[in-house]
Amino acid sequence: MAFEGVCHLLANLVEYCNSSETSYDFAEDEAFNSEIEMSNFMDANIHVRDAIFDKYSKGYAPESHMGEGSSSLVHASTSLHDFDEGIFKAEDNPDCLRSRWQLEAYLNQQADILEKDPSLVPLNSFNATMSQLQALAPELHRVQFLQYLNALTHDDYIAALDNLHRYFDYSAGMQGIFSRSSSSFQDIIVGKYESALLCLGNLHCYFGHPKKALEAFTEAVRVSQMNNDDSCLAYILGAISNLLSKIGMSSTIGTIGSPYSLGNNIGLGTPLSIQQQLLVLLKRSLKRADTLKLTSLVSFDHLSLAKFDLKHVQRPLVSFGPNAYTKLRTCPADVCKNLRLSSHVLTDFGVDGLSASSDNGSFSTSWLRNLSAASNSWCSSSTKSRKVLTNDFDNFHFHAQPSPIPAAVLQLAGSAYLLRATAWEHYGSAPMVRMNSLVYATCFADAASSSELSLAYVKLIQHLAAFKGYSAAFSALKLAEEKFPSTANSHIQLLKMQLLHERALHRGQLKIAQQICDEFGVLSSSVSGVDIELKTEASLRHARTLLAAKQFSQAANVANSLFSTCYKYNMQVENANVLLLLAEIHKNSDNAVLGLPYALASQSFCKSFNLDLLEASATLTLAELWLALGSTHAKRALSLACQSLPMILGHGGMELRARAHIVLAKCHLSDPKFKVTEDPCSVLDPLNQAVEDLQVLEYHEMAAEAYYLKALVYNNLGKLDEREEAAASFREHTIALENPYNEADSLSY
Amino acid sequence: MAEEQMEEASTAAAATPFQLQFDKPIPFQIKMAEWNPEKDLLAMVTDDSKVLLHRFNWQRLWTVSPGKCITSICWSPDGKIVALGTEDGLILLHDVENGKMLRRIKSHDVAIVCLNWAEDEPQSKTDKDGLLSYEDRTTRFFPPAPVVPRIGGLSSGDTCLGDENEESIQEFSSASCQRFNILCSGDKDGCICFSIFGIFPVGKININEVPIHVQSSGSKASYRLQDASISKVSLSGNLHKLVLLCSGKLIDIDNISHSNDISGGLHCLHLDTSIFFNRKNELHQVSQQASSIQYLVEVVRASISMMAKQWSGAMNLFNEKFSVLPSLITAHGMESSSEDEFMSLLFGTRTSPALHQFLVSSLGEAALKRIAKSVDSAGRELRVVVSEHLQPAVEIISFRLAELRGLARWRSRFQNIGLDEKLIDGVTERIGMLVVQVERFSRVTATVLYLFQNFFSWVLKCVKILLSEPTDQVPAANSEFVVLFLKFLLDKDPIKQLLDADQRFECHLDTAKHLEQLVVLGGFTDTHFLERSLMKQFNELEESLKEAFSMPFTTISSQIHCQALLPLYPITSLVDLSSTCNLTSVSFYKDEDSQHSGPSYRLTDYICFKIPDGSLNLRNCIGVIKDFSNSSTSTPSLSGFLLRIPDEYECVDLSLYKDSQIVVLLSERSCSDNPGRSYIVMLQTENFSFVPLSKIFPSNIYSIQELAALELQLDTDYGKVRSVPHAVSTPLAVSASRGVACVFSSRRHALVYILDEDEDEDEDEVSDME
């Protein structure tokens, strides 16, 4: 029995089997990997702070197609895994210890594990097992595929390539066992070729060879067009758009264009920008997938579109004439629509699925009958044990049963929630971020891969850090580290560094901050154009550290070069961030006039990308800058600060809130018309609130400022006792800032 | 006849004021009429409580009969909604476009006597508010909100309930929430309710329970009204104050025996509603979010109930057919269960005679297909409802709640309108749980439907095999899932359980542990929420929403105080009360010659009322007072005049109009049968001298009687007079914005007069239309 049968089965399980040829199944399967991969990647990627995840999100994803299979073969796989001979003896042929389907199930299970947490699988021992298996059962080609995946997750390029080649070379002619009458030998060979190319493209994509990947994809497109292989084409389009979104963002890379000239495909003479190409590809892939009813691909395409809409302005392809109206803003409602559509993959599961599977007749294969017949007798006992094993959501008595919904579908449905959380991070709605991550962590914990789940955890912990302070965040982080013990889990690692860095900055422990910054820099790959998000964050943090160290010109230099990088790679959202940072740098270096244009630019960026919270903080910075220009501008500063208040107080973290409160108080105090004695509350209230928040954050510098202002106010009011109290607190914080205590413990928590 | 009169009117236009626009017969007795403030539309309520909407050219737009006795009517300030108060205390909001009912709000227990819908005027801004910018971000981030699901074509039999739901709630267009406005309603028992946009209740006060601190000369005395009944409410344009007229007995709280001298009468009260003015931005935000949430909650409720109905329909059919099997099994003298029988069929061991009989004869292929189809179509409906209605609604609710939560964190501004951080936090938690529940529901639904599908195709196949028919047309079934179905779905219905409020589920240990872990990460603190069903979770959400929204309600209610009291005239009997109270009119005019420059201005209240004959020993008198609610001491304060109408006329109705004018409708007292004539009189208040009245308590009781009554002569310079060749009846509908008045003759004619001759454009336009 060859892997084709399995692939075939897999494909059916995921409802891909609209085509009547075996050959597609693999292609679909593989493309599906890329889907998952992409969706994961996407979530990770968007998240500004978690830039590093490229590798891991790519890494675990390819396995998922096998994982899909395993969910339906659970009985088999668990039983095999347990090596519980007792269960089998009754039905099994005693001569043959493990039947083929058991082996398949074992492979599926391994794939599942690989997919859930690649770091759990040691490279070499796994390979050894696989080689052994292969020696025993040379006709099991999937073993090679598993090896390929394993190599992929462990970043072994050569082994991965080798195994992939071997897999396709060996298996190409072996499909005969389960081939249906409809598919001729030739078809299968050809179909295999496309799938192989697709896999190869994904491999290259994963290892960051966009040129080679594109070549493979282009070839795949050519072949599948030649063979009228529509569904494969849809998947390839999806894969290409994934490639584009991942690495094609830099207009200078220039890999696209020549080999696969999209411009010609569309019939427009003008070359399109990368984003436009991406959009066109996505839309086309979506259309194809829609007509072919590839629900998972549809869902994936919707997710990608949502991701695209989140960060990019959709420009019309053709716009001329006076009436061509271009709205230069992103459209959040589209994001929402796409996300909703993408989660239809779950609600619409099986709408016409059963009929599709019957067309293929795959469930009627004797193979599967054997499986179910054998599994039935011990089904009841097994389900009981299963309850304990899996499904930590929904084991609400009915649902603990093996679900016909494959994990892949659940993952897709779940990524919609993760992407929602990310989108709300951008748009500025803290409770929505929390809620969506929480829904993900609650509902999809069973299906999610460790990387995705840890991303949800990361978002939750970040929320905690921003709203409850560091101690809560660190205790949660500890739990998350227990849950994801592998040191390689980049999300958690990165989060830890972020939190430590921020805390060090707040406490004024600059050396530690710098140390963490350096670690950040090491994390990213040295190849240009790879790990861009991570690099961006690293230099952003570097600039922040410099700013805190009052090395303004260096900070400005870093920020400027960062800006040009972001500009080069068309990362508009990050641009807004960098511009704001530049404005801050100028503000702190007493160069308010220079800072104004940066703040304004950042504000307008935020407006057009609907980054409400960032816009509010840009407005706040603007207010600070005006305030720095002298007391004549106090009124303007006040009005700006007030504008930003609803957003900041509603959705900003504690630091931002405290800052806003202090700015508000300062605006009042520097307004020559304002008399403290008349309205002490309008100054003291915000200051008290700010102090409250800053205490939790241990943000000494700002706390000192707040206490200073408080002391001033009390002095004006003639309340001497309170004044002394505030002054003492001020002193405390200043001392703490100047003598950062016990540096050793600052890296622990 | 109408045309004749038209001509007559146009020829006489030069001589007589108030050109007659037209005179049309109307086949109803009209009891209330109100002009739309924005468009030339006249809404009328007939004696049998039909509501008619006519255009200015008397074309009828629509008629609705709400089936309840309508006791009051008013328009929304933007003219898009007409509000009707009913005898049983309902406020009905109808769309101007088609007369469709938008909302039905129950805020009173007894007849709503008067309605007043006031809009915040854009000029009345305080300095600080200008700085704050609030935005409702929902429209930017979400596609239009989902609507209440409609029942698909299949089960048309039981649509009545759905229809009712659908009628009772419609999404308010966000345009109508652009500007802050408040609908006040007063009822017969002395309760006044305030609702923002007419839909979000923000306050309720009972006049009978409000202590009235009066400005008396020396000591402060507090009084109370007993058996109060509101007859008129009017909220000033800047929402600062409310003037209301109500009848009732004034009681001295401290000294009850003392209160005999001033018993029942009509009183004028000034309520301080400055909370609306001071916090209007915040209230606007909160009510905008809250009213939308309330609507979406209705959507969720309707979705859930519809799903329950759809699913139980399909399940009834299924159970009805499959419940035959156990009895057949017992009939064949076996003791096994249906599940066992199916299992043995699945494993191919044997087909028991009972099962054979069931599948082949009592079920049959056609019935099986029918059941499969009905389950399938119910499943489709469920999917559509979940993905088109339930999920989007829940998503938008959660966003709006997140916004509210953001607002609630701004304690200094929002705490004093009662937006409680803790309560809103609780609701936010609940909506998060609801999202999880919806997610679980959709997953369970997908699984169950798939298993059903699988099972049916398996049974179909079996039937075909038993009938020895070819089976190649039947989709193949996964036998593993058939087992699952037999084990878990044959006699259980998880979808129904989730939609049932009383169900509890056992939560598995692992789940509980997982949830507890999430608490550390900031998860839901209530870790047992998965034990609840979807419906139960929804009910809890609703409860906590109610609690959270009742906070602003009570907080604001407690901040509305009675500021001043002025007894107008005594009423001797209750009979008088009902007949005369309607003849009052309260309005606010902008004080033109106010010393404040710029955007701020002062609003002066005018109260105009007919004094019932005999009261205060006066006959046929009209009283006019102004500046009653003006509490400042520097500016001119309470003053008024009294007008005596000649004995041969009787005041039918009166109304304040435009810039301090009064329109009075008089009819000749006809002693014989011949139809008397009537007169429309417009009086300029500037032509009368207002005499200052005392505001200090004991002396202001019925102080109007101290005024000397001026004799009104119909040919004097006090104003313009136009005679109407009919005996007229109430009501008189005057439109200040359009400058027209509509009177109704006793012979069922409606006559529309143009009150403002200067508005030439208007007339031209109208004559063009004609």
PDB file of N, CA, C and O in Angstrom, chain A residues 659-699:
ATOM      1  N   ARG A 659       0.950  58.487  30.999  1.00  0.00           N
ATOM      2  CA  ARG A 659       1.548  59.592  30.253  1.00  0.00           C
ATOM      3  C   ARG A 659       0.481  60.620  29.895  1.00  0.00           C
ATOM      4  O   ARG A 659       0.685  61.834  30.037  1.00  0.00           O
ATOM      5  N   ALA A 660      -0.648  60.124  29.427  1.00  0.00           N
ATOM      6  CA  ALA A 660      -1.721  61.037  29.051  1.00  0.00           C
ATOM      7  C   ALA A 660      -2.165  61.870  30.240  1.00  0.00           C
ATOM      8  O   ALA A 660      -2.383  63.083  30.129  1.00  0.00           O
ATOM      9  N   HIS A 661      -2.267  61.219  31.391  1.00  0.00           N
ATOM     10  CA  HIS A 661      -2.695  61.960  32.577  1.00  0.00           C
ATOM     11  C   HIS A 661      -1.691  63.040  32.937  1.00  0.00           C
ATOM     12  O   HIS A 661      -2.062  64.172  33.263  1.00  0.00           O
ATOM     13  N   ILE A 662      -0.409  62.679  32.849  1.00  0.00           N
ATOM     14  CA  ILE A 662       0.602  63.674  33.196  1.00  0.00           C
ATOM     15  C   ILE A 662       0.574  64.837  32.214  1.00  0.00           C
ATOM     16  O   ILE A 662       0.647  66.011  32.604  1.00  0.00           O
ATOM     17  N   VAL A 663       0.427  64.508  30.937  1.00  0.00           N
ATOM     18  CA  VAL A 663       0.374  65.573  29.936  1.00  0.00           C
ATOM     19  C   VAL A 663      -0.805  66.497  30.210  1.00  0.00           C
ATOM     20  O   VAL A 663      -0.686  67.722  30.126  1.00  0.00           O
ATOM     21  N   LEU A 664      -1.924  65.878  30.555  1.00  0.00           N
ATOM     22  CA  LEU A 664      -3.113  66.671  30.837  1.00  0.00           C
ATOM     23  C   LEU A 664      -2.833  67.646  31.984  1.00  0.00           C
ATOM     24  O   LEU A 664      -3.139  68.849  31.889  1.00  0.00           O
ATOM     25  N   ALA A 665      -2.231  67.120  33.038  1.00  0.00           N
ATOM     26  CA  ALA A 665      -1.940  67.971  34.189  1.00  0.00           C
ATOM     27  C   ALA A 665      -0.952  69.079  33.809  1.00  0.00           C
ATOM     28  O   ALA A 665      -1.124  70.236  34.196  1.00  0.00           O
ATOM     29  N   LYS A 666       0.022  68.701  33.016  1.00  0.00           N
ATOM     30  CA  LYS A 666       1.023  69.690  32.614  1.00  0.00           C
ATOM     31  C   LYS A 666       0.394  70.787  31.777  1.00  0.00           C
ATOM     32  O   LYS A 666       0.732  71.964  31.923  1.00  0.00           O
ATOM     33  N   CYS A 667      -0.508  70.399  30.890  1.00  0.00           N
ATOM     34  CA  CYS A 667      -1.174  71.385  30.039  1.00  0.00           C
ATOM     35  C   CYS A 667      -1.893  72.401  30.914  1.00  0.00           C
ATOM     36  O   CYS A 667      -1.818  73.603  30.684  1.00  0.00           O
ATOM     37  N   HIS A 668      -2.612  71.870  31.912  1.00  0.00           N
ATOM     38  CA  HIS A 668      -3.319  72.783  32.800  1.00  0.00           C
ATOM     39  C   HIS A 668      -2.346  73.700  33.523  1.00  0.00           C
ATOM     40  O   HIS A 668      -2.561  74.901  33.626  1.00  0.00           O
ATOM     41  N   LEU A 669      -1.283  73.089  34.034  1.00  0.00           N
ATOM     42  CA  LEU A 669      -0.370  73.846  34.872  1.00  0.00           C
ATOM     43  C   LEU A 669       0.363  74.924  34.092  1.00  0.00           C
ATOM     44  O   LEU A 669       0.655  75.991  34.619  1.00  0.00           O
ATOM     45  N   SER A 670       0.647  74.643  32.829  1.00  0.00           N
ATOM     46  CA  SER A 670       1.417  75.636  32.084  1.00  0.00           C
ATOM     47  C   SER A 670       0.521  76.673  31.412  1.00  0.00           C
ATOM     48  O   SER A 670       1.014  77.621  30.821  1.00  0.00           O
ATOM     49  N   ASP A 671      -0.779  76.445  31.498  1.00  0.00           N
ATOM     50  CA  ASP A 671      -1.692  77.446  30.962  1.00  0.00           C
ATOM     51  C   ASP A 671      -1.723  78.642  31.909  1.00  0.00           C
ATOM     52  O   ASP A 671      -2.087  78.504  33.074  1.00  0.00           O
ATOM     53  N   PRO A 672      -1.303  79.806  31.414  1.00  0.00           N
ATOM     54  CA  PRO A 672      -1.226  80.951  32.332  1.00  0.00           C
ATOM     55  C   PRO A 672      -2.581  81.349  32.903  1.00  0.00           C
ATOM     56  O   PRO A 672      -2.663  81.945  33.971  1.00  0.00           O
ATOM     57  N   LYS A 673      -3.668  81.009  32.190  1.00  0.00           N
ATOM     58  CA  LYS A 673      -4.977  81.423  32.679  1.00  0.00           C
ATOM     59  C   LYS A 673      -5.505  80.495  33.761  1.00  0.00           C
ATOM     60  O   LYS A 673      -6.468  80.805  34.448  1.00  0.00           O
ATOM     61  N   PHE A 674      -4.889  79.329  33.848  1.00  0.00           N
ATOM     62  CA  PHE A 674      -5.403  78.318  34.772  1.00  0.00           C
ATOM     63  C   PHE A 674      -4.906  78.593  36.189  1.00  0.00           C
ATOM     64  O   PHE A 674      -3.730  78.853  36.421  1.00  0.00           O
ATOM     65  N   LYS A 675      -5.829  78.564  37.128  1.00  0.00           N
ATOM     66  CA  LYS A 675      -5.449  78.784  38.520  1.00  0.00           C
ATOM     67  C   LYS A 675      -5.687  77.506  39.304  1.00  0.00           C
ATOM     68  O   LYS A 675      -6.808  76.987  39.338  1.00  0.00           O
ATOM     69  N   VAL A 676      -4.631  77.033  39.911  1.00  0.00           N
ATOM     70  CA  VAL A 676      -4.735  75.764  40.622  1.00  0.00           C
ATOM     71  C   VAL A 676      -5.743  75.864  41.750  1.00  0.00           C
ATOM     72  O   VAL A 676      -6.528  74.950  41.999  1.00  0.00           O
ATOM     73  N   THR A 677      -5.744  76.992  42.379  1.00  0.00           N
ATOM     74  CA  THR A 677      -6.598  77.135  43.547  1.00  0.00           C
ATOM     75  C   THR A 677      -8.077  77.043  43.176  1.00  0.00           C
ATOM     76  O   THR A 677      -8.901  76.652  43.995  1.00  0.00           O
ATOM     77  N   GLU A 678      -8.386  77.426  41.939  1.00  0.00           N
ATOM     78  CA  GLU A 678      -9.791  77.397  41.547  1.00  0.00           C
ATOM     79  C   GLU A 678     -10.260  75.984  41.252  1.00  0.00           C
ATOM     80  O   GLU A 678     -11.399  75.627  41.526  1.00  0.00           O
ATOM     81  N   ASP A 679      -9.420  75.238  40.641  1.00  0.00           N
ATOM     82  CA  ASP A 679      -9.852  73.915  40.191  1.00  0.00           C
ATOM     83  C   ASP A 679      -8.755  72.891  40.416  1.00  0.00           C
ATOM     84  O   ASP A 679      -8.159  72.392  39.462  1.00  0.00           O
ATOM     85  N   PRO A 680      -8.451  72.601  41.674  1.00  0.00           N
ATOM     86  CA  PRO A 680      -7.333  71.676  41.926  1.00  0.00           C
ATOM     87  C   PRO A 680      -7.617  70.267  41.426  1.00  0.00           C
ATOM     88  O   PRO A 680      -6.709  69.533  41.079  1.00  0.00           O
ATOM     89  N   CYS A 681      -8.906  69.923  41.355  1.00  0.00           N
ATOM     90  CA  CYS A 681      -9.242  68.551  40.973  1.00  0.00           C
ATOM     91  C   CYS A 681      -8.796  68.221  39.561  1.00  0.00           C
ATOM     92  O   CYS A 681      -8.358  67.101  39.286  1.00  0.00           O
ATOM     93  N   SER A 682      -8.917  69.179  38.662  1.00  0.00           N
ATOM     94  CA  SER A 682      -8.609  68.866  37.271  1.00  0.00           C
ATOM     95  C   SER A 682      -7.125  68.590  37.086  1.00  0.00           C
ATOM     96  O   SER A 682      -6.712  68.086  36.053  1.00  0.00           O
ATOM     97  N   VAL A 683      -6.317  68.921  38.055  1.00  0.00           N
ATOM     98  CA  VAL A 683      -4.903  68.574  37.986  1.00  0.00           C
ATOM     99  C   VAL A 683      -4.599  67.365  38.858  1.00  0.00           C
ATOM    100  O   VAL A 683      -3.901  66.444  38.436  1.00  0.00           O
ATOM    101  N   LEU A 684      -5.159  67.373  40.053  1.00  0.00           N
ATOM    102  CA  LEU A 684      -4.801  66.317  40.995  1.00  0.00           C
ATOM    103  C   LEU A 684      -5.371  64.959  40.603  1.00  0.00           C
ATOM    104  O   LEU A 684      -4.716  63.935  40.753  1.00  0.00           O
ATOM    105  N   ASP A 685      -6.571  64.972  40.071  1.00  0.00           N
ATOM    106  CA  ASP A 685      -7.173  63.696  39.685  1.00  0.00           C
ATOM    107  C   ASP A 685      -6.311  62.926  38.697  1.00  0.00           C
ATOM    108  O   ASP A 685      -5.966  61.772  38.939  1.00  0.00           O
ATOM    109  N   PRO A 686      -5.970  63.573  37.564  1.00  0.00           N
ATOM    110  CA  PRO A 686      -5.123  62.828  36.629  1.00  0.00           C
ATOM    111  C   PRO A 686      -3.785  62.431  37.230  1.00  0.00           C
ATOM    112  O   PRO A 686      -3.302  61.319  36.979  1.00  0.00           O
ATOM    113  N   LEU A 687      -3.224  63.306  38.053  1.00  0.00           N
ATOM    114  CA  LEU A 687      -1.920  62.967  38.624  1.00  0.00           C
ATOM    115  C   LEU A 687      -2.019  61.758  39.539  1.00  0.00           C
ATOM    116  O   LEU A 687      -1.175  60.860  39.495  1.00  0.00           O
ATOM    117  N   ASN A 688      -3.068  61.710  40.342  1.00  0.00           N
ATOM    118  CA  ASN A 688      -3.226  60.568  41.226  1.00  0.00           C
ATOM    119  C   ASN A 688      -3.383  59.272  40.441  1.00  0.00           C
ATOM    120  O   ASN A 688      -2.810  58.240  40.775  1.00  0.00           O
ATOM    121  N   GLN A 689      -4.178  59.378  39.376  1.00  0.00           N
ATOM    122  CA  GLN A 689      -4.369  58.194  38.528  1.00  0.00           C
ATOM    123  C   GLN A 689      -3.051  57.747  37.927  1.00  0.00           C
ATOM    124  O   GLN A 689      -2.732  56.553  37.899  1.00  0.00           O
ATOM    125  N   ALA A 690      -2.291  58.720  37.469  1.00  0.00           N
ATOM    126  CA  ALA A 690      -1.018  58.394  36.833  1.00  0.00           C
ATOM    127  C   ALA A 690      -0.097  57.709  37.836  1.00  0.00           C
ATOM    128  O   ALA A 690       0.530  56.692  37.524  1.00  0.00           O
ATOM    129  N   VAL A 691      -0.049  58.249  39.025  1.00  0.00           N
ATOM    130  CA  VAL A 691       0.832  57.699  40.050  1.00  0.00           C
ATOM    131  C   VAL A 691       0.449  56.254  40.348  1.00  0.00           C
ATOM    132  O   VAL A 691       1.297  55.364  40.433  1.00  0.00           O
ATOM    133  N   GLU A 692      -0.855  56.025  40.433  1.00  0.00           N
ATOM    134  CA  GLU A 692      -1.348  54.679  40.686  1.00  0.00           C
ATOM    135  C   GLU A 692      -0.808  53.689  39.653  1.00  0.00           C
ATOM    136  O   GLU A 692      -0.278  52.630  39.990  1.00  0.00           O
ATOM    137  N   ASP A 693      -0.953  54.055  38.390  1.00  0.00           N
ATOM    138  CA  ASP A 693      -0.516  53.157  37.327  1.00  0.00           C
ATOM    139  C   ASP A 693       0.995  52.973  37.330  1.00  0.00           C
ATOM    140  O   ASP A 693       1.499  51.873  37.113  1.00  0.00           O
ATOM    141  N   LEU A 694       1.687  54.072  37.555  1.00  0.00           N
ATOM    142  CA  LEU A 694       3.144  54.006  37.430  1.00  0.00           C
ATOM    143  C   LEU A 694       3.768  53.197  38.555  1.00  0.00           C
ATOM    144  O   LEU A 694       4.796  52.555  38.364  1.00  0.00           O
ATOM    145  N   GLN A 695       3.146  53.214  39.704  1.00  0.00           N
ATOM    146  CA  GLN A 695       3.645  52.409  40.801  1.00  0.00           C
ATOM    147  C   GLN A 695       3.669  50.945  40.410  1.00  0.00           C
ATOM    148  O   GLN A 695       4.644  50.221  40.660  1.00  0.00           O
ATOM    149  N   VAL A 696       2.578  50.515  39.778  1.00  0.00           N
ATOM    150  CA  VAL A 696       2.496  49.116  39.378  1.00  0.00           C
ATOM    151  C   VAL A 696       3.570  48.791  38.354  1.00  0.00           C
ATOM    152  O   VAL A 696       4.181  47.727  38.367  1.00  0.00           O
ATOM    153  N   LEU A 697       3.804  49.743  37.472  1.00  0.00           N
ATOM    154  CA  LEU A 697       4.765  49.502  36.394  1.00  0.00           C
ATOM    155  C   LEU A 697       6.208  49.646  36.867  1.00  0.00           C
ATOM    156  O   LEU A 697       7.122  49.285  36.138  1.00  0.00           O
ATOM    157  N   GLU A 698       6.420  50.240  38.012  1.00  0.00           N
ATOM    158  CA  GLU A 698       7.757  50.579  38.491  1.00  0.00           C
ATOM    159  C   GLU A 698       8.471  51.493  37.500  1.00  0.00           C
ATOM    160  O   GLU A 698       9.651  51.337  37.230  1.00  0.00           O
ATOM    161  N   TYR A 699       7.722  52.381  36.931  1.00  0.00           N
ATOM    162  CA  TYR A 699       8.310  53.289  35.953  1.00  0.00           C
ATOM    163  C   TYR A 699       8.793  54.519  36.726  1.00  0.00           C
ATOM    164  O   TYR A 699       8.070  55.479  36.934  1.00  0.00           O
TER     165      TYR A 699
END
